[in-house]
XYZ file of C-alpha atoms in Angstrom:
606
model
C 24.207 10.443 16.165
C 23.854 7.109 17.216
C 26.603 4.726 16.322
C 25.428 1.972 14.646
C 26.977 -1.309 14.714
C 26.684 -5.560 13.519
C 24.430 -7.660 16.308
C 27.762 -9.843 15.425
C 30.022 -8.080 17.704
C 27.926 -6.484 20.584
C 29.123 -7.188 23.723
C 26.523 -8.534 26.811
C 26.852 -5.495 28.545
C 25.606 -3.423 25.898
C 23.029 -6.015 24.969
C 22.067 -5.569 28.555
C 21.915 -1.876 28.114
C 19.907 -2.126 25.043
C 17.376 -3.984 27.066
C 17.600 -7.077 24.842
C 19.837 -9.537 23.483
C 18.948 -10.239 19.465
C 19.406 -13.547 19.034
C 18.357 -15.291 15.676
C 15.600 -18.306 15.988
C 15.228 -21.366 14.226
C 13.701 -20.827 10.544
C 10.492 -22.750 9.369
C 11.248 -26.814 7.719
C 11.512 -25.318 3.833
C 10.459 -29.324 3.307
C 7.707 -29.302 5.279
C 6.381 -26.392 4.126
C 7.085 -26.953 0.679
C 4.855 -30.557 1.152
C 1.581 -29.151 2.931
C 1.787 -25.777 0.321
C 2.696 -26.581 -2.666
C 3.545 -30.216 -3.511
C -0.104 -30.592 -4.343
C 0.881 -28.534 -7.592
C 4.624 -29.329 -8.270
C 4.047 -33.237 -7.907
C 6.205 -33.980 -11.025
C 3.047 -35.818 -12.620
C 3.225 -35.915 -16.424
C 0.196 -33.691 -16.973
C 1.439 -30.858 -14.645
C 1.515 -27.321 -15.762
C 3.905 -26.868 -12.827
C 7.482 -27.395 -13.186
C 8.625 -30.115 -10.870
C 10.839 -29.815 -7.614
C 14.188 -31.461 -9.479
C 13.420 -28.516 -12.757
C 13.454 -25.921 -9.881
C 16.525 -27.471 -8.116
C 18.691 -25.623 -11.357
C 17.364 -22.131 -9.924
C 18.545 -19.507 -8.200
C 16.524 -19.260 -4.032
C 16.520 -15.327 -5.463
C 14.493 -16.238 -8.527
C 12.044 -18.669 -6.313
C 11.051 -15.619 -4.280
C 11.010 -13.316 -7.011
C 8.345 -15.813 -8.382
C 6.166 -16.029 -5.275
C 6.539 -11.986 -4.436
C 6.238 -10.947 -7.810
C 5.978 -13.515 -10.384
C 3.241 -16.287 -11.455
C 3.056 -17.504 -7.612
C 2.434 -14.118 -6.019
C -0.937 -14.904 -5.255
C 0.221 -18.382 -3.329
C 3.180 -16.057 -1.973
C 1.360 -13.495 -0.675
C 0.146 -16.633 1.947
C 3.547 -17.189 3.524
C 5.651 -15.060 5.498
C 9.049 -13.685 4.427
C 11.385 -16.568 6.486
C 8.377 -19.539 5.021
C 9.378 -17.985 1.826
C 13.077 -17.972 2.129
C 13.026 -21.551 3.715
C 11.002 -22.837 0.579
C 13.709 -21.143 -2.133
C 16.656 -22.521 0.020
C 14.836 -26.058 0.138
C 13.935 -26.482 -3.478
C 17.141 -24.936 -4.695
C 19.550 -26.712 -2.025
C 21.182 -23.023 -1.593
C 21.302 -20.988 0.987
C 20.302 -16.953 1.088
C 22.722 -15.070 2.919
C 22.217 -13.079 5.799
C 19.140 -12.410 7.997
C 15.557 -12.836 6.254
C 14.671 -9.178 7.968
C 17.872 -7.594 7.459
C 18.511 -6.726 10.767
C 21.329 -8.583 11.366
C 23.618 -5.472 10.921
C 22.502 -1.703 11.776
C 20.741 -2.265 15.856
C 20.087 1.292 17.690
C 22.844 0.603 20.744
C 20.078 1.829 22.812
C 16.169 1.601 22.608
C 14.309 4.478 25.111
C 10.549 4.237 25.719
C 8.199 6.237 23.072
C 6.903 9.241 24.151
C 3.844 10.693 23.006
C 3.799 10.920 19.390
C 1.535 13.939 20.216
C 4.576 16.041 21.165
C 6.832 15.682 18.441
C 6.388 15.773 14.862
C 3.926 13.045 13.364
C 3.255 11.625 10.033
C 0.240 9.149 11.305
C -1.198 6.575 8.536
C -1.958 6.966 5.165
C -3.266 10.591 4.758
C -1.158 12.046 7.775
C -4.681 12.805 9.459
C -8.055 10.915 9.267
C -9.479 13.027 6.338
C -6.757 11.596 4.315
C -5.490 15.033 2.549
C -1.986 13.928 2.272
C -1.365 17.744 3.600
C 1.419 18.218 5.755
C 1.465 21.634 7.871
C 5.051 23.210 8.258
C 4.739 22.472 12.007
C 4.974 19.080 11.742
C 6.731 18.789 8.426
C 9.433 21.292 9.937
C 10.417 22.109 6.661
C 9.449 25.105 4.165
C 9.671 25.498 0.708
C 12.678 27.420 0.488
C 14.139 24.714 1.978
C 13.305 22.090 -0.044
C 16.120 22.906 -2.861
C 18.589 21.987 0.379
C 17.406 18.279 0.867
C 20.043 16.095 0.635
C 20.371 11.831 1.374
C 21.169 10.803 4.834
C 20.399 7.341 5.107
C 19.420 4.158 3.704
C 17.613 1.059 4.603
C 17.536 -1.901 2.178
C 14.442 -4.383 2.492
C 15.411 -8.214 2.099
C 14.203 -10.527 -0.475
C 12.147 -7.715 -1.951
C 11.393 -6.719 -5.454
C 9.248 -3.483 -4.433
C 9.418 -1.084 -1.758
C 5.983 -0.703 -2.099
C 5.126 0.323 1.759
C 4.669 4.450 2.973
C 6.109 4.976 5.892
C 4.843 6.437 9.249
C 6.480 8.631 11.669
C 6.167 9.090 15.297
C 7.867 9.873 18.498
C 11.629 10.572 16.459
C 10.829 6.462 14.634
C 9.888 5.491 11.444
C 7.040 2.662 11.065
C 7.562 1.064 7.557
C 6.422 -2.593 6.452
C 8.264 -4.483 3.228
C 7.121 -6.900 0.607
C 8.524 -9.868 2.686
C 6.518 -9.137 5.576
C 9.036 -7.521 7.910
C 7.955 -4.819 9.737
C 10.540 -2.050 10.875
C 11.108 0.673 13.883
C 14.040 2.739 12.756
C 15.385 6.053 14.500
C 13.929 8.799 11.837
C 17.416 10.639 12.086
C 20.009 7.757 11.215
C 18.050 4.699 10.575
C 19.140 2.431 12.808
C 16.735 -0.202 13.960
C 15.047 -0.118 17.147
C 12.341 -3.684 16.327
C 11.399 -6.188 13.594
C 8.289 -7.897 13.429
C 7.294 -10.770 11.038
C 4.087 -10.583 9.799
C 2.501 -13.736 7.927
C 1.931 -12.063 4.342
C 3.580 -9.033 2.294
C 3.241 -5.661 4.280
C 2.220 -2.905 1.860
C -0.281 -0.481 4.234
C 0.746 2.613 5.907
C 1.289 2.351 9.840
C -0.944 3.674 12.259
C 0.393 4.589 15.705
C -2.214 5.136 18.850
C -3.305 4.688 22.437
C -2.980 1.379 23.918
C -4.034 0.538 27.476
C -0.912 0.705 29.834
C 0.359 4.262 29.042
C 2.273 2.266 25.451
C 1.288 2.903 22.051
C 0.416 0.603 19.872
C 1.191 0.512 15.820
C -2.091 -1.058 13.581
C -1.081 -2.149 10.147
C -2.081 -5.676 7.517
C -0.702 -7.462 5.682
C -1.212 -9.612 2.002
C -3.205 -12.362 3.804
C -6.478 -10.265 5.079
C -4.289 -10.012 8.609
C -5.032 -6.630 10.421
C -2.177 -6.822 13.490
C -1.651 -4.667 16.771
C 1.867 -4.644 17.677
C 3.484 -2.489 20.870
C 5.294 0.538 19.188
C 7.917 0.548 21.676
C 9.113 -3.123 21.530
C 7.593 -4.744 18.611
C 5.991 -7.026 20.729
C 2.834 -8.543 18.805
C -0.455 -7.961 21.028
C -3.020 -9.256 18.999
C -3.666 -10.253 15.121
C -7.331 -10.703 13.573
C -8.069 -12.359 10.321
C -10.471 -9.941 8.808
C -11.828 -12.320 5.409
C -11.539 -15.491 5.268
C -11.929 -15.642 1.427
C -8.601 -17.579 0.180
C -7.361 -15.018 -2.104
C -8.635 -11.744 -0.051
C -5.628 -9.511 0.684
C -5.628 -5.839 2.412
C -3.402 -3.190 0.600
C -5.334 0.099 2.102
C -3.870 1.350 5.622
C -6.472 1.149 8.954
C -7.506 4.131 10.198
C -7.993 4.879 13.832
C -10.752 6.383 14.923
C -12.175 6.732 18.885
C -11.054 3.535 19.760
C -12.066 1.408 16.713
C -10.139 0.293 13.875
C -11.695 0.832 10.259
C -10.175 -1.555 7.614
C -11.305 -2.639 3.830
C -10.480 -5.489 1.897
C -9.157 -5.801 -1.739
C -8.358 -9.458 -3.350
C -6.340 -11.287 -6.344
C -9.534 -12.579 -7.581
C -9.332 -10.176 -10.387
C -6.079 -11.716 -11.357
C -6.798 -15.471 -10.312
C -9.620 -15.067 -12.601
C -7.854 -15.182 -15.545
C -7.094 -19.048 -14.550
C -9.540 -20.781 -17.061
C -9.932 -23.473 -14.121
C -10.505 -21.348 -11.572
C -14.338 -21.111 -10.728
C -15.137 -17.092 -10.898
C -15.860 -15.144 -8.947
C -16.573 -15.026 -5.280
C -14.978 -12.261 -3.610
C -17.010 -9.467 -2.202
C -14.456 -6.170 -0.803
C -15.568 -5.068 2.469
C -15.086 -2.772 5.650
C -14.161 -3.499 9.079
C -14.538 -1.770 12.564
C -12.484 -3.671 14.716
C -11.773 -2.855 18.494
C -8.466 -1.280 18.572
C -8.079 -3.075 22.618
C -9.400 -6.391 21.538
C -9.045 -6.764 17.837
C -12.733 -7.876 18.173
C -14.457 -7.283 15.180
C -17.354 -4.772 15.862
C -19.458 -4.529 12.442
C -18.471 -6.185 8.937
C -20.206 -4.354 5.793
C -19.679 -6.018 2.408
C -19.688 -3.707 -0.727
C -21.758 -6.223 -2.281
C -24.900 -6.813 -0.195
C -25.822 -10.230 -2.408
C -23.829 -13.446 -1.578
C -22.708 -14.783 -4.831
C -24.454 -17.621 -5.738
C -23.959 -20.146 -8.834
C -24.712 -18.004 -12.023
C -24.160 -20.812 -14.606
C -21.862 -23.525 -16.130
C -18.171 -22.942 -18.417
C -18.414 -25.230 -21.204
C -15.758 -27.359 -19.447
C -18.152 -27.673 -16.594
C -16.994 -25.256 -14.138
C -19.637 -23.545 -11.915
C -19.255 -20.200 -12.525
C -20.285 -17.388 -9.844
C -22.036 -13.710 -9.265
C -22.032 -11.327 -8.465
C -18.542 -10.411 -6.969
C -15.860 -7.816 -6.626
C -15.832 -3.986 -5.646
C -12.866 -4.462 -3.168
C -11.467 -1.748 -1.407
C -8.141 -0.905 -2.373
C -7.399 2.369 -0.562
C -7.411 3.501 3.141
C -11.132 4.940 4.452
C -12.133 8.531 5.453
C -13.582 9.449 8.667
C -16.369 12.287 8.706
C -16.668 12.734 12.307
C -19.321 15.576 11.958
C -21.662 13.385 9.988
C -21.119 9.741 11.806
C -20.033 8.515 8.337
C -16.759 7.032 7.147
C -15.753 6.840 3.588
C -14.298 4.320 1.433
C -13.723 3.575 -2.556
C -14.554 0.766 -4.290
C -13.385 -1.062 -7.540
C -14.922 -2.960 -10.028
C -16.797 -6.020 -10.122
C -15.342 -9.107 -11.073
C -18.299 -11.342 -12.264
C -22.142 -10.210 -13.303
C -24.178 -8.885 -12.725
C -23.688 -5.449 -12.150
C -23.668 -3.803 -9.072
C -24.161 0.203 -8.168
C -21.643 0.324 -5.426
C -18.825 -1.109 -7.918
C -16.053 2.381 -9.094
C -18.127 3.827 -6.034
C -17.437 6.258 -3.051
C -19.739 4.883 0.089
C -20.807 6.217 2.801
C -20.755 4.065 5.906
C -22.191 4.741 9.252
C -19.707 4.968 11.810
C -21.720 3.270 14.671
C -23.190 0.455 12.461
C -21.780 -0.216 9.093
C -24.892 0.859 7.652
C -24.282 2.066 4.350
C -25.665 5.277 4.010
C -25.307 6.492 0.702
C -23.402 5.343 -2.572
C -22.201 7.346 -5.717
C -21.175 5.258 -8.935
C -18.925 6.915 -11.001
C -18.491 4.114 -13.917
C -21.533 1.503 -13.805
C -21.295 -2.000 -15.927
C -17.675 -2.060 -15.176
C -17.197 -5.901 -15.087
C -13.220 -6.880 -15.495
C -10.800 -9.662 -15.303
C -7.301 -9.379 -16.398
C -6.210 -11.385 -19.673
C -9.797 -10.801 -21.176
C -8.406 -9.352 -24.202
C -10.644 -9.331 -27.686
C -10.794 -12.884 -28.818
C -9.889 -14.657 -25.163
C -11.748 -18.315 -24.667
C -11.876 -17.779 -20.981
C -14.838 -18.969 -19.943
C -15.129 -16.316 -16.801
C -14.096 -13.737 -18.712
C -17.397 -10.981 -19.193
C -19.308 -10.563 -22.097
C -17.540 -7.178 -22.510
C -14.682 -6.643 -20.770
C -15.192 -3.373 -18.398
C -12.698 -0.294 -18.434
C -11.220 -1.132 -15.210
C -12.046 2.350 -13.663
C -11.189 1.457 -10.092
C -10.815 4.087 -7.133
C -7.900 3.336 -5.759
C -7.139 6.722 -4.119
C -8.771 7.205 -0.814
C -11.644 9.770 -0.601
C -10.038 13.203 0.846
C -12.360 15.012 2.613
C -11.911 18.869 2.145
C -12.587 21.795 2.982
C -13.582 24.266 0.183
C -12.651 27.883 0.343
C -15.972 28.519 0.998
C -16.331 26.954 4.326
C -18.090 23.970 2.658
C -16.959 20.125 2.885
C -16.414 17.979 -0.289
C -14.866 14.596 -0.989
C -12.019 14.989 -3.963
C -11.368 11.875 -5.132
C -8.878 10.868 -8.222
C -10.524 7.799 -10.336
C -8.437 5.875 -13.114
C -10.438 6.863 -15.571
C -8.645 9.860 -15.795
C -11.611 11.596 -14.120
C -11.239 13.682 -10.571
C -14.248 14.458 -8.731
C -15.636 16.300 -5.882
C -18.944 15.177 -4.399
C -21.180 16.852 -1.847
C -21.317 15.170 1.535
C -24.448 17.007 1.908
C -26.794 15.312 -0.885
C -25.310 11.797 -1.618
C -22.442 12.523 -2.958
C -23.798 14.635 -5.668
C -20.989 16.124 -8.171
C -19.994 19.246 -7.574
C -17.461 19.634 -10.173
C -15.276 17.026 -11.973
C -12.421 17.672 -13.746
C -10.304 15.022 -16.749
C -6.590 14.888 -16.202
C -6.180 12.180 -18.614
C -6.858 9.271 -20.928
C -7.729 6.896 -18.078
C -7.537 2.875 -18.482
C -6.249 -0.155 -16.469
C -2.897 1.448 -14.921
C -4.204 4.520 -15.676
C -5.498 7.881 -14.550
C -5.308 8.788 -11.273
C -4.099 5.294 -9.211
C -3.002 5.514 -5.583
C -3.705 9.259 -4.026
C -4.595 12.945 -4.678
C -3.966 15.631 -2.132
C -5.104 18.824 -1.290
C -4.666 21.974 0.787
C -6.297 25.208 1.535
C -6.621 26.275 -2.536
C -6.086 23.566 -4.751
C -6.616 19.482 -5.147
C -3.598 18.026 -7.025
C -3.949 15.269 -9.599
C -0.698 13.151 -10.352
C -1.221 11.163 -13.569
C -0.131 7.466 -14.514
C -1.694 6.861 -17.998
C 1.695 4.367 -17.780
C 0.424 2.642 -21.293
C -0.728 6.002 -22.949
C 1.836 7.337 -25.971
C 2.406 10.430 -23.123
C 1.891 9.093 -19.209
C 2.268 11.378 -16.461
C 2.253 15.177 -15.258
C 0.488 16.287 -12.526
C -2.526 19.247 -12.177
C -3.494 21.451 -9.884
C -7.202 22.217 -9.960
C -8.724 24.797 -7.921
C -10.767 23.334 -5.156
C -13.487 26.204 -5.567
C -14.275 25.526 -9.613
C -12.775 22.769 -10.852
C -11.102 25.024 -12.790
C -7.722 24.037 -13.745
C -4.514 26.413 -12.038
C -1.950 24.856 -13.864
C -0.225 21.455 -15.246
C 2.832 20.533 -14.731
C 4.471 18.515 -18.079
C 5.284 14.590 -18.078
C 8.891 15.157 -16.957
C 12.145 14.474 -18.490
C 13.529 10.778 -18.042
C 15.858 10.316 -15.992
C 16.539 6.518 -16.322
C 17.549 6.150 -19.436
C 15.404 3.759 -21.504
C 13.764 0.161 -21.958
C 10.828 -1.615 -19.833
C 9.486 0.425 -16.742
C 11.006 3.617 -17.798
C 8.603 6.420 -18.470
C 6.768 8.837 -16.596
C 3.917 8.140 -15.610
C 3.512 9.534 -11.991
C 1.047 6.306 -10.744
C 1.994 6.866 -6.478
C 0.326 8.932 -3.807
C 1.648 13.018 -3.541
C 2.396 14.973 -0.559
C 2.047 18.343 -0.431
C 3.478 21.101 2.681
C 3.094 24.591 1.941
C 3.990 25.933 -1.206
C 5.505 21.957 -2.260
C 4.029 19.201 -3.843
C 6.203 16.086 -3.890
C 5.613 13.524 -6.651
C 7.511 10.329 -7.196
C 7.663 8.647 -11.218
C 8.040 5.159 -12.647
C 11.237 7.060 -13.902
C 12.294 6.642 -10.493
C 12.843 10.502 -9.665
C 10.963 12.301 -6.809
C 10.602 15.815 -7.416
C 9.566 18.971 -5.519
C 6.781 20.848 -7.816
C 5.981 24.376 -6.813
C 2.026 24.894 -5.894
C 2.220 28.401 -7.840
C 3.380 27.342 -11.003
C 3.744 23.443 -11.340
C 7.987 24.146 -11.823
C 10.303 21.460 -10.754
C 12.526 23.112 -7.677
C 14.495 19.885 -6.965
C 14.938 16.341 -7.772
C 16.768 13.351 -6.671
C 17.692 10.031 -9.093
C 17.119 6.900 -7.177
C 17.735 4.380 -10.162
C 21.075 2.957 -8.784
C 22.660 1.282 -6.120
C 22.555 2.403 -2.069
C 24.799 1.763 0.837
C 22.723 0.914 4.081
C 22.736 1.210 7.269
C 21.881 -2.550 7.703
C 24.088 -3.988 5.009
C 21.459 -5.119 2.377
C 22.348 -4.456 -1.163
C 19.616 -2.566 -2.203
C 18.833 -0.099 -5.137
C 16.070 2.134 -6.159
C 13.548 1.808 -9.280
C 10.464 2.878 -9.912
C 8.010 4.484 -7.604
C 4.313 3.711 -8.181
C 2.600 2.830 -4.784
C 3.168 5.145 -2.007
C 3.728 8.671 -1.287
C 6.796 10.546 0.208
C 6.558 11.031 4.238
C 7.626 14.879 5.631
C 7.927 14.992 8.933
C 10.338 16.794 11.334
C 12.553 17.984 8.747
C 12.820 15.279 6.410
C 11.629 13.371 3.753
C 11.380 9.537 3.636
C 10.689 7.624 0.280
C 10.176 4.368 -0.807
C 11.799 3.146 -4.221
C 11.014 -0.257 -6.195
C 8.130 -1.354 -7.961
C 9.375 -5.325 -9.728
C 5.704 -4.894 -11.258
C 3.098 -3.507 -13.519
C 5.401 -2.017 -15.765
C 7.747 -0.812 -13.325
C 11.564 -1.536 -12.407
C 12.372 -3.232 -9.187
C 13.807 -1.822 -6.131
C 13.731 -2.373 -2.539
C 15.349 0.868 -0.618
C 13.808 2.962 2.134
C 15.574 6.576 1.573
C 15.255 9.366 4.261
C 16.371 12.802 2.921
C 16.766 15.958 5.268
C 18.673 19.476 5.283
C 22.719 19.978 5.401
């Protein structure tokens, strides 16, 4: 095992040997910063809604960053990188954070070898673990069967800095873990202790998968984005940043789905906070259209850009306090896309619009053309779905719709399978409560769909189905349902369903963010499907019956190999990662319902 030890005391010789001295640079002017981003706001004028610098001086620099990662000024956070951040808190609070904004400061690898091709050794690549996006691990690169599941116990732990959510899946390749955090810091850790080969800082909130590849000088290179519509190329070996690309240039655009590499091109959608910055009764709404990207994995040159939305919104009326409202807008892209090699197509899920009118490619799967960006075909599952957040019965916001849609988004990723039969369908999970799978072959027509449950706004099926050779499985959120959670197992063939697997027994006790609704992506090797819960459990299901063959409680407190204090809560984004014999997890979700957290956990046999 490799010893691990504080940057603090490493001598020059085996900083020499490590093939670089870590040194710590100067941090970004908190004043400065605070001036040109948000002074415009926090003037201390009389008729300011926002408190002034002196009211924030009483704070805690924890509870300023809590605010802009996961409180009222996420959407102005999600613009500034972890240490801009962390130099605002310490500046308006006149207190100073401890340690290093990455938390790397502690925990180095003592030596960092050259990657070798991530083709030779076990591989967890991207979002889906392969282009189709199945989230279906084979035992040859999971290196672990279902009998030995029941064995997995905790080896390590990394804790994530200035983080209320772990909200990032991680990627494996060549013997490292690629995982981003909610402060923008980007990690390469050994997969078998931890320790920390590179950081990166990236200038928003990293949430998307990692995707490792090719690059031009016999290196690899790791793709990923981050909370300000950034899509970066780093080298995998050293961390060193080769080239970043601002993919939308709308102000409150973000990208939360993982690229996906493809012969050479990079294909990347776009979601946005419009949906919540809506809710602003001063905010002119809406004018965000989601899109995808092929960008030129060499270059970062952006090849095609195809809106979901082919109309530019234009002015659609006044508010009665004068605002110019705007339409039509929305369908983002939440999830990572599909590639269809044998049809030229590549596949991504849209959500709903934001602003009228309607639009047929809103709660859509699409079908882009590889080559051009041509959309090809598009199947609606919920039409006239038109939502802003806050638009409750009675609201006097003026952008709020006429009637306030369902909020039926598709936030898992299409999975393109492969039906006993031989024939190809796309199984997708909806929030409605709704799973479908559509024919490639005629426009997406249904072949079978199948309810798992009541649906709504956090509800039904949110971040990612899987499949395998037999079944699709279905994890449920339903989080504000009377009875959230449980996961199905539907047989790929019929639609029929195998079996269903109960909500399962709390295991955190009580109070806000504990119940089980089962909102994050699944995993499944054969004979396991792995399932994380806002109750903040992960669990091992059998594929015959649904029956719970182990479990491990991440609601408390973790020791780490880089010395952050970090804990576990609950688990609503992203799906486990098997690979090579073990099991890596984020825990922490500080919103929608859930209970914060900021730990990276990697499990593996005694």
């Amino acid at each position: 095992m490799k010893r691990l030890h504080s940057v603090l005391a490493i001598g020059l010789g085996t900083a020499l040997a490590a093939g670089r001295i870590w040194a710590q640079t100067p941090g970004p002017d908190g004043s400065a910063l605070f001036k040109s981003k948000c002074a415009s706001c926090h003037d201390g004028a009389e008729n300011s809604r926002s408190p002034a610098p002196e009211v924030m001086r009483a704070k805690s620099p924890e509870s300023v960053i809590d605010s802009l990662v996961n409180g009222l000024m996420r959407v102005q956070g999600s613009r500034l990188s972890g240490p801009e951040r962390r130099a605002i808190a310490e500046f308006l609070t006149g207190k100073k954070l401890g340690g290093d904004v990455t938390g790397a400061n502690i925990g180095r690898c003592e030596v960092r070898p050259a990657m070798k091709n991530p083709a030779d050794r076990p591989l967890w690549n991207g979002w889906g673990a392969d282009t189709a996006n199945t989230h279906f691990q084979p035992v040859s690169q999971a290196g672990l069967t279902a009998d030995q599941v029941p064995k997995l116990k905790l080896k390590w732990a990394l804790g994530f800095p200035d983080a209320t959510s772990a909200w990032a899946q991680p990627s494996v390749a060549s013997g490292r873990v690629f995982v981003g955090s909610q402060n923008g810091t980007v990690y390469s850790v050994d997969a078998k202790t931890g320790c920390i080969y590179w950081t990166f800082s990236a200038q928003g909130g990293v949430r998307t998968a990692i995707t490792i590849g090719p690059g031009t000088n016999n290196n690899f290179v790791a793709y990923f984005a981050d909370t300000n519509a950034h899509l970066y190329a780093v080298d995998a070996s050293t961390g060193e940043k080769l080239w970043v690309r601002k993919i939308e240039e709308h102000q409150l655009a973000r990208i939360t789905g993982a690229p996906t590499l493809y012969n050479g091109r990079i294909y990347v959608g776009v979601s946005s906070y419009e949906e919540t910055f809506g809710a602003k009764a001063d905010y002119e709404c809406c004018t965000f259209r989601g899109s995808l990207s092929a960008v030129d994995a060499k270059t970062g040159e952006v090849i095609w850009k195809t809106y979901t939305i082919a109309a530019e919104p234009k002015p659609r009326g006044k508010s009665a306090s004068g605002l110019t409202l705007y339409g039509p807008s929305g369908a983002a892209i939440w999830s990572s896309p599909t590639i269809d090699g044998k049809r030229g197509v590549v596949y991504a899920a849209t959500g709903n619009t934001y602003s009228d009118p309607d639009q047929p490619t809103s709660d859509a799967v699409i079908a882009f053309d590889l080559a051009t960006g041509k959309i090809k075909w598009s199947h609606q599952a919920t039409p006239k779905d038109t939502f802003l957040i806050g638009c409750r019965p009675g609201s006097t916001n003026p952008n709020c719709p006429e009637k306030n849609g369902p909020d039926y988004d598709f936030g898992n990723s299409p999975v393109l399978a492969k039906l006993p039969s031989g024939k190809d369908a796309i199984v997708i999970g909806q929030k409605s409560g709704v799973a479908y799978a559509l024919d490639p072959d005629k426009e997406g027509a249904v072949l079978w769909e199948y309810r798992a449950g009541l649906g709504g706004a956090l509800g039904g099926m949110e971040w990612g189905s899987a499949v395998d050779g037999e079944n699709a499985y279905f994890p449920l959120s339903d989080i504000t349902r009377p009875k959230p959670g449980g996961l199905h197992a539907v047989s790929l063939a019929t639609g029929q369903p195998v079996w269903v697997a109960p909500p399962a027994k709390l295991i955190c006790g009580a109070g806000r963010g504990c119940n089980a609704a089962q909102s994050a992506a699944i995993t499944v090797i054969p004979g396991i499907v792995f399932s994380a819960s806002n109750d903040g459990g992960i669990r091992a299901f059998s594929t015959k019956d649904g029956t719970v063959v182990w479990q491990f409680d991440t609601n408390k407190d973790f020791k780490t190999v880089n010395g952050i204090s970090a804990k576990g809560g609950s688990i609503q984004a992203a799906a486990p990662t098997v690979a090579g014999g073990m099991l890596y997890l984020n825990s922490g979700y500080g919103a929608f319902g859930g209970r914060a957290g900021n730990v990276l956990l990697a499990f593996g046999l005694e």
